[in-house]
Every structure is written in C-alpha cells, then in structure tokens.
Amino acid sequence: MAKTTAPKGRRVKCQATITYYKAPDGHWYKDEATYQDKLHKAAMHKQVIAALADVMMFDPSMAFPTIIPKKLKELAFYDDEIILATIEQCRDTIGYAMRTKEFSSEYGRAAYVMAIIKNHINDVYKAAKSNAAVQHKQEAKAQEIPVLQDLDFGTSTQDHHAHRDISDFLFDDEQE
C-alpha cells in the first residue's frame, strides 16, 4: 500500500495584507496598474510591428521575416515608444531605401531596415531623455518650495533684533 505524504511546508496567505487583482484575461496580477501596464506594452508592440509593416510595404497576407523579432529583441533596452519614434523619424530614409535599392531577399530587406533603425535609435533615445529631464526640471520649478524670505516671518525676527540692546540692563543697575 502506497503511503501518501503531505507536503512539509504549509502555504500561508494573509488575507489582510495581500490583495491581488484578477484581470479580465483570467490571470492574477499584483494590482490593476500592473495589468494596465502589460496591456499598454502589448499595444505599443503591436504599433511597432504595424509601423514596420507599413514602412516596409508588406501586405497583411505576406509572411513577416523572422529577423525582425530577433532584431527587436536586441533593442529590448529601449521602450517600444522609442522604437516607434525612431521608425517615424526614419520613415523617409527607409521609404527611399525601399524604393531605390534592390534586395536579393526579404531577409536582406528587413535586415537593412533594422540596421537603419539601430543606427538612429540612440539619437532618439538621448533626445527623449533630455526632453524628459527638461520637463522634470520645469515641474520641479513649478512646485518649488517658497524661499524663507518670501514668507512672512519679518515681524518675529524684527522683534528679536530690537531686544539686543543691553542699555536697558545697564540703566537698571544704576538706579539701585
């Protein structure tokens, strides 16, 4: 007779401190913001693929070259928003290359497009990063803590300075 063994560790859940969000897709997430972030990333990735297909003049019925997902994984450091902005910035360059150059295969054509994107993505990333830094500085400046001189502390400090004169103490000693 086989003996069933119970697991040595117990699963313990604290109902008071841990709450999870059950998304409409049936999966559990830490919170709704995590789920919304996942949806946003998926939508942005679809936009990147659609923009690449548009720029490369692909029909929806055509098979997508396998090099594109591989090259996109190489660019995983950058957000999909940066990749999409790079595609939009290089749209004219890529369009000119698609019209004028002769490629031996779709693989070569896709590799050329991804090379253009890879060569320009760092410039777009730096520009977006500097724009974000400028915007952050402007927001910080708008929320800047007022300088103490601007606050109305003048009356209490003036009274404090008026009592520094020791002549009052000297006259008290002479009168006795």
PDB file of C-alpha atoms in Angstrom:
ATOM      1  CA  MET A   1       0.000   0.000   0.000  1.00  0.00           C
ATOM      2  CA  ALA A   2       1.414   3.353  -1.041  1.00  0.00           C
ATOM      3  CA  LYS A   3       1.640   5.895   1.647  1.00  0.00           C
ATOM      4  CA  THR A   4       0.687   9.461   0.711  1.00  0.00           C
ATOM      5  CA  THR A   5       2.857  12.114   2.185  1.00  0.00           C
ATOM      6  CA  ALA A   6       1.787  15.605   2.995  1.00  0.00           C
ATOM      7  CA  PRO A   7       3.969  18.468   1.843  1.00  0.00           C
ATOM      8  CA  LYS A   8       6.418  19.534   4.522  1.00  0.00           C
ATOM      9  CA  GLY A   9       5.782  23.266   4.170  1.00  0.00           C
ATOM     10  CA  ARG A  10       2.437  24.945   4.508  1.00  0.00           C
ATOM     11  CA  ARG A  11       1.141  27.631   2.208  1.00  0.00           C
ATOM     12  CA  VAL A  12       0.095  30.598   4.258  1.00  0.00           C
ATOM     13  CA  LYS A  13      -1.756  33.602   2.939  1.00  0.00           C
ATOM     14  CA  CYS A  14      -2.518  36.671   4.949  1.00  0.00           C
ATOM     15  CA  GLN A  15      -5.890  37.854   3.769  1.00  0.00           C
ATOM     16  CA  ALA A  16      -5.486  41.234   5.431  1.00  0.00           C
ATOM     17  CA  THR A  17      -2.256  42.412   3.794  1.00  0.00           C
ATOM     18  CA  ILE A  18      -2.050  40.764   0.381  1.00  0.00           C
ATOM     19  CA  THR A  19      -4.580  41.588  -2.287  1.00  0.00           C
ATOM     20  CA  TYR A  20      -4.363  40.651  -5.924  1.00  0.00           C
ATOM     21  CA  TYR A  21      -6.221  41.829  -8.982  1.00  0.00           C
ATOM     22  CA  LYS A  22      -7.971  39.282 -11.131  1.00  0.00           C
ATOM     23  CA  ALA A  23      -7.869  40.668 -14.642  1.00  0.00           C
ATOM     24  CA  PRO A  24     -10.490  40.057 -17.297  1.00  0.00           C
ATOM     25  CA  ASP A  25      -7.998  37.767 -19.055  1.00  0.00           C
ATOM     26  CA  GLY A  26      -8.276  35.339 -16.113  1.00  0.00           C
ATOM     27  CA  HIS A  27      -4.778  35.912 -14.733  1.00  0.00           C
ATOM     28  CA  TRP A  28      -3.880  37.350 -11.339  1.00  0.00           C
ATOM     29  CA  TYR A  29      -1.751  40.471 -11.061  1.00  0.00           C
ATOM     30  CA  LYS A  30      -0.288  42.392  -8.138  1.00  0.00           C
ATOM     31  CA  ASP A  31      -2.608  45.297  -8.840  1.00  0.00           C
ATOM     32  CA  GLU A  32      -4.646  46.811 -11.648  1.00  0.00           C
ATOM     33  CA  ALA A  33      -1.797  49.172 -12.608  1.00  0.00           C
ATOM     34  CA  THR A  34       0.425  46.183 -13.402  1.00  0.00           C
ATOM     35  CA  TYR A  35      -2.275  44.755 -15.645  1.00  0.00           C
ATOM     36  CA  GLN A  36      -2.794  48.107 -17.400  1.00  0.00           C
ATOM     37  CA  ASP A  37       0.985  48.395 -17.902  1.00  0.00           C
ATOM     38  CA  LYS A  38       1.014  44.954 -19.533  1.00  0.00           C
ATOM     39  CA  LEU A  39      -1.834  45.971 -21.858  1.00  0.00           C
ATOM     40  CA  HIS A  40      -0.037  49.209 -22.757  1.00  0.00           C
ATOM     41  CA  LYS A  41       3.200  47.375 -23.583  1.00  0.00           C
ATOM     42  CA  ALA A  42       1.343  44.861 -25.763  1.00  0.00           C
ATOM     43  CA  ALA A  43      -0.465  47.656 -27.628  1.00  0.00           C
ATOM     44  CA  MET A  44       2.788  49.551 -28.200  1.00  0.00           C
ATOM     45  CA  HIS A  45       4.487  46.409 -29.515  1.00  0.00           C
ATOM     46  CA  LYS A  46       1.612  45.892 -31.964  1.00  0.00           C
ATOM     47  CA  GLN A  47       2.029  49.509 -33.105  1.00  0.00           C
ATOM     48  CA  VAL A  48       5.758  48.946 -33.675  1.00  0.00           C
ATOM     49  CA  ILE A  49       5.064  45.834 -35.782  1.00  0.00           C
ATOM     50  CA  ALA A  50       2.346  47.664 -37.740  1.00  0.00           C
ATOM     51  CA  ALA A  51       4.657  50.629 -38.368  1.00  0.00           C
ATOM     52  CA  LEU A  52       7.425  48.307 -39.578  1.00  0.00           C
ATOM     53  CA  ALA A  53       4.997  46.515 -41.886  1.00  0.00           C
ATOM     54  CA  ASP A  54       3.783  49.850 -43.236  1.00  0.00           C
ATOM     55  CA  VAL A  55       7.289  51.228 -43.785  1.00  0.00           C
ATOM     56  CA  MET A  56       8.483  48.025 -45.440  1.00  0.00           C
ATOM     57  CA  MET A  57       5.364  47.928 -47.648  1.00  0.00           C
ATOM     58  CA  PHE A  58       4.209  44.480 -46.519  1.00  0.00           C
ATOM     59  CA  ASP A  59       0.806  43.115 -47.347  1.00  0.00           C
ATOM     60  CA  PRO A  60      -1.023  41.623 -44.373  1.00  0.00           C
ATOM     61  CA  SER A  61      -1.054  38.301 -46.237  1.00  0.00           C
ATOM     62  CA  MET A  62       2.752  38.210 -46.543  1.00  0.00           C
ATOM     63  CA  ALA A  63       4.862  36.279 -44.064  1.00  0.00           C
ATOM     64  CA  PHE A  64       6.798  38.558 -41.748  1.00  0.00           C
ATOM     65  CA  PRO A  65      10.592  37.975 -41.883  1.00  0.00           C
ATOM     66  CA  THR A  66      11.943  36.248 -38.785  1.00  0.00           C
ATOM     67  CA  ILE A  67      14.820  38.693 -38.459  1.00  0.00           C
ATOM     68  CA  ILE A  68      12.522  41.498 -37.313  1.00  0.00           C
ATOM     69  CA  PRO A  69      11.520  39.937 -33.955  1.00  0.00           C
ATOM     70  CA  LYS A  70      15.152  38.914 -33.400  1.00  0.00           C
ATOM     71  CA  LYS A  71      16.413  42.431 -34.048  1.00  0.00           C
ATOM     72  CA  LEU A  72      13.647  43.912 -31.885  1.00  0.00           C
ATOM     73  CA  LYS A  73      14.839  41.701 -29.020  1.00  0.00           C
ATOM     74  CA  GLU A  74      18.321  43.181 -29.488  1.00  0.00           C
ATOM     75  CA  LEU A  75      16.743  46.596 -28.963  1.00  0.00           C
ATOM     76  CA  ALA A  76      14.951  45.476 -25.784  1.00  0.00           C
ATOM     77  CA  PHE A  77      16.855  48.099 -23.772  1.00  0.00           C
ATOM     78  CA  TYR A  78      14.710  50.765 -25.429  1.00  0.00           C
ATOM     79  CA  ASP A  79      10.990  51.114 -24.818  1.00  0.00           C
ATOM     80  CA  ASP A  80       8.605  50.466 -27.689  1.00  0.00           C
ATOM     81  CA  GLU A  81       7.748  54.191 -27.655  1.00  0.00           C
ATOM     82  CA  ILE A  82      11.385  54.996 -28.511  1.00  0.00           C
ATOM     83  CA  ILE A  83      11.465  52.349 -31.252  1.00  0.00           C
ATOM     84  CA  LEU A  84       8.214  53.725 -32.705  1.00  0.00           C
ATOM     85  CA  ALA A  85       9.566  57.295 -32.581  1.00  0.00           C
ATOM     86  CA  THR A  86      12.723  56.109 -34.371  1.00  0.00           C
ATOM     87  CA  ILE A  87      10.668  54.441 -37.097  1.00  0.00           C
ATOM     88  CA  GLU A  88       8.655  57.630 -37.562  1.00  0.00           C
ATOM     89  CA  GLN A  89      11.805  59.775 -37.666  1.00  0.00           C
ATOM     90  CA  CYS A  90      13.475  57.472 -40.226  1.00  0.00           C
ATOM     91  CA  ARG A  91      10.325  56.913 -42.302  1.00  0.00           C
ATOM     92  CA  ASP A  92      11.634  58.960 -45.245  1.00  0.00           C
ATOM     93  CA  THR A  93      15.046  57.265 -45.202  1.00  0.00           C
ATOM     94  CA  ILE A  94      13.517  53.802 -45.049  1.00  0.00           C
ATOM     95  CA  GLY A  95      10.971  54.660 -47.749  1.00  0.00           C
ATOM     96  CA  TYR A  96      13.730  55.925 -50.039  1.00  0.00           C
ATOM     97  CA  ALA A  97      15.720  52.722 -49.470  1.00  0.00           C
ATOM     98  CA  MET A  98      12.689  50.531 -50.178  1.00  0.00           C
ATOM     99  CA  ARG A  99      12.026  52.348 -53.448  1.00  0.00           C
ATOM    100  CA  THR A 100      15.565  52.641 -54.802  1.00  0.00           C
ATOM    101  CA  LYS A 101      17.604  49.700 -53.525  1.00  0.00           C
ATOM    102  CA  GLU A 102      17.422  46.192 -54.909  1.00  0.00           C
ATOM    103  CA  PHE A 103      17.439  43.453 -52.285  1.00  0.00           C
ATOM    104  CA  SER A 104      18.115  39.792 -53.009  1.00  0.00           C
ATOM    105  CA  SER A 105      15.571  38.618 -50.426  1.00  0.00           C
ATOM    106  CA  GLU A 106      13.027  39.804 -47.917  1.00  0.00           C
ATOM    107  CA  TYR A 107      15.503  38.866 -45.199  1.00  0.00           C
ATOM    108  CA  GLY A 108      18.054  41.323 -46.604  1.00  0.00           C
ATOM    109  CA  ARG A 109      15.409  43.990 -46.939  1.00  0.00           C
ATOM    110  CA  ALA A 110      14.317  43.553 -43.319  1.00  0.00           C
ATOM    111  CA  ALA A 111      17.939  43.485 -42.121  1.00  0.00           C
ATOM    112  CA  TYR A 112      18.591  46.794 -43.907  1.00  0.00           C
ATOM    113  CA  VAL A 113      15.556  48.437 -42.312  1.00  0.00           C
ATOM    114  CA  MET A 114      16.523  47.191 -38.859  1.00  0.00           C
ATOM    115  CA  ALA A 115      20.089  48.477 -39.401  1.00  0.00           C
ATOM    116  CA  ILE A 116      18.715  51.947 -40.181  1.00  0.00           C
ATOM    117  CA  ILE A 117      16.625  51.852 -37.014  1.00  0.00           C
ATOM    118  CA  LYS A 118      19.532  50.582 -34.936  1.00  0.00           C
ATOM    119  CA  ASN A 119      21.802  53.364 -36.219  1.00  0.00           C
ATOM    120  CA  HIS A 120      19.338  56.132 -35.317  1.00  0.00           C
ATOM    121  CA  ILE A 121      17.708  54.850 -32.128  1.00  0.00           C
ATOM    122  CA  ASN A 122      20.363  56.188 -29.763  1.00  0.00           C
ATOM    123  CA  ASP A 123      19.851  59.737 -31.041  1.00  0.00           C
ATOM    124  CA  VAL A 124      16.097  59.476 -30.499  1.00  0.00           C
ATOM    125  CA  TYR A 125      16.658  57.988 -27.034  1.00  0.00           C
ATOM    126  CA  LYS A 126      19.001  60.811 -25.999  1.00  0.00           C
ATOM    127  CA  ALA A 127      16.581  63.452 -27.289  1.00  0.00           C
ATOM    128  CA  ALA A 128      13.662  61.864 -25.415  1.00  0.00           C
ATOM    129  CA  LYS A 129      15.756  61.581 -22.261  1.00  0.00           C
ATOM    130  CA  SER A 130      16.817  65.249 -22.412  1.00  0.00           C
ATOM    131  CA  ASN A 131      13.212  66.324 -23.078  1.00  0.00           C
ATOM    132  CA  ALA A 132      12.093  64.324 -20.044  1.00  0.00           C
ATOM    133  CA  ALA A 133      14.826  65.953 -17.926  1.00  0.00           C
ATOM    134  CA  VAL A 134      13.782  69.451 -19.041  1.00  0.00           C
ATOM    135  CA  GLN A 135      10.143  68.664 -18.320  1.00  0.00           C
ATOM    136  CA  HIS A 136      11.083  67.271 -14.896  1.00  0.00           C
ATOM    137  CA  LYS A 137      13.030  70.463 -14.094  1.00  0.00           C
ATOM    138  CA  GLN A 138      10.076  72.606 -15.144  1.00  0.00           C
ATOM    139  CA  GLU A 139       7.710  70.597 -12.956  1.00  0.00           C
ATOM    140  CA  ALA A 140      10.128  70.813 -10.036  1.00  0.00           C
ATOM    141  CA  LYS A 141      10.463  74.553 -10.536  1.00  0.00           C
ATOM    142  CA  ALA A 142       6.685  74.942 -10.541  1.00  0.00           C
ATOM    143  CA  GLN A 143       6.420  73.019  -7.287  1.00  0.00           C
ATOM    144  CA  GLU A 144       9.456  74.687  -5.720  1.00  0.00           C
ATOM    145  CA  ILE A 145       9.284  75.335  -2.000  1.00  0.00           C
ATOM    146  CA  PRO A 146       8.983  79.062  -1.330  1.00  0.00           C
ATOM    147  CA  VAL A 147      12.110  80.769  -0.053  1.00  0.00           C
ATOM    148  CA  LEU A 148      12.002  81.705   3.636  1.00  0.00           C
ATOM    149  CA  GLN A 149      12.462  85.377   2.792  1.00  0.00           C
ATOM    150  CA  ASP A 150       9.232  85.296   0.808  1.00  0.00           C
ATOM    151  CA  LEU A 151       7.295  84.024   3.795  1.00  0.00           C
ATOM    152  CA  ASP A 152       6.006  86.495   6.358  1.00  0.00           C
ATOM    153  CA  PHE A 153       8.493  85.889   9.167  1.00  0.00           C
ATOM    154  CA  GLY A 154       9.679  89.502   9.198  1.00  0.00           C
ATOM    155  CA  THR A 155       7.710  90.620  12.271  1.00  0.00           C
ATOM    156  CA  SER A 156       9.038  87.970  14.635  1.00  0.00           C
ATOM    157  CA  THR A 157      12.653  88.438  13.568  1.00  0.00           C
ATOM    158  CA  GLN A 158      12.450  92.218  13.907  1.00  0.00           C
ATOM    159  CA  ASP A 159      11.212  91.978  17.486  1.00  0.00           C
ATOM    160  CA  HIS A 160      14.047  89.624  18.249  1.00  0.00           C
ATOM    161  CA  HIS A 161      16.628  92.116  16.962  1.00  0.00           C
ATOM    162  CA  ALA A 162      15.115  95.002  18.958  1.00  0.00           C
ATOM    163  CA  HIS A 163      15.986  93.301  22.262  1.00  0.00           C
ATOM    164  CA  ARG A 164      19.685  93.079  21.532  1.00  0.00           C
ATOM    165  CA  ASP A 165      20.325  96.480  23.037  1.00  0.00           C
ATOM    166  CA  ILE A 166      21.789  95.976  26.524  1.00  0.00           C
ATOM    167  CA  SER A 167      21.363  99.577  27.614  1.00  0.00           C
ATOM    168  CA  ASP A 168      18.099  98.644  29.345  1.00  0.00           C
ATOM    169  CA  PHE A 169      20.022  96.330  31.630  1.00  0.00           C
ATOM    170  CA  LEU A 170      22.648  98.943  32.397  1.00  0.00           C
ATOM    171  CA  PHE A 171      20.135 101.534  33.486  1.00  0.00           C
ATOM    172  CA  ASP A 172      18.517  99.089  35.860  1.00  0.00           C
ATOM    173  CA  ASP A 173      21.819  98.597  37.730  1.00  0.00           C
ATOM    174  CA  GLU A 174      22.493 102.325  38.050  1.00  0.00           C
ATOM    175  CA  GLN A 175      19.105 103.105  39.567  1.00  0.00           C
ATOM    176  CA  GLU A 176      19.646 100.842  42.548  1.00  0.00           C
TER     177      GLU A 176
END
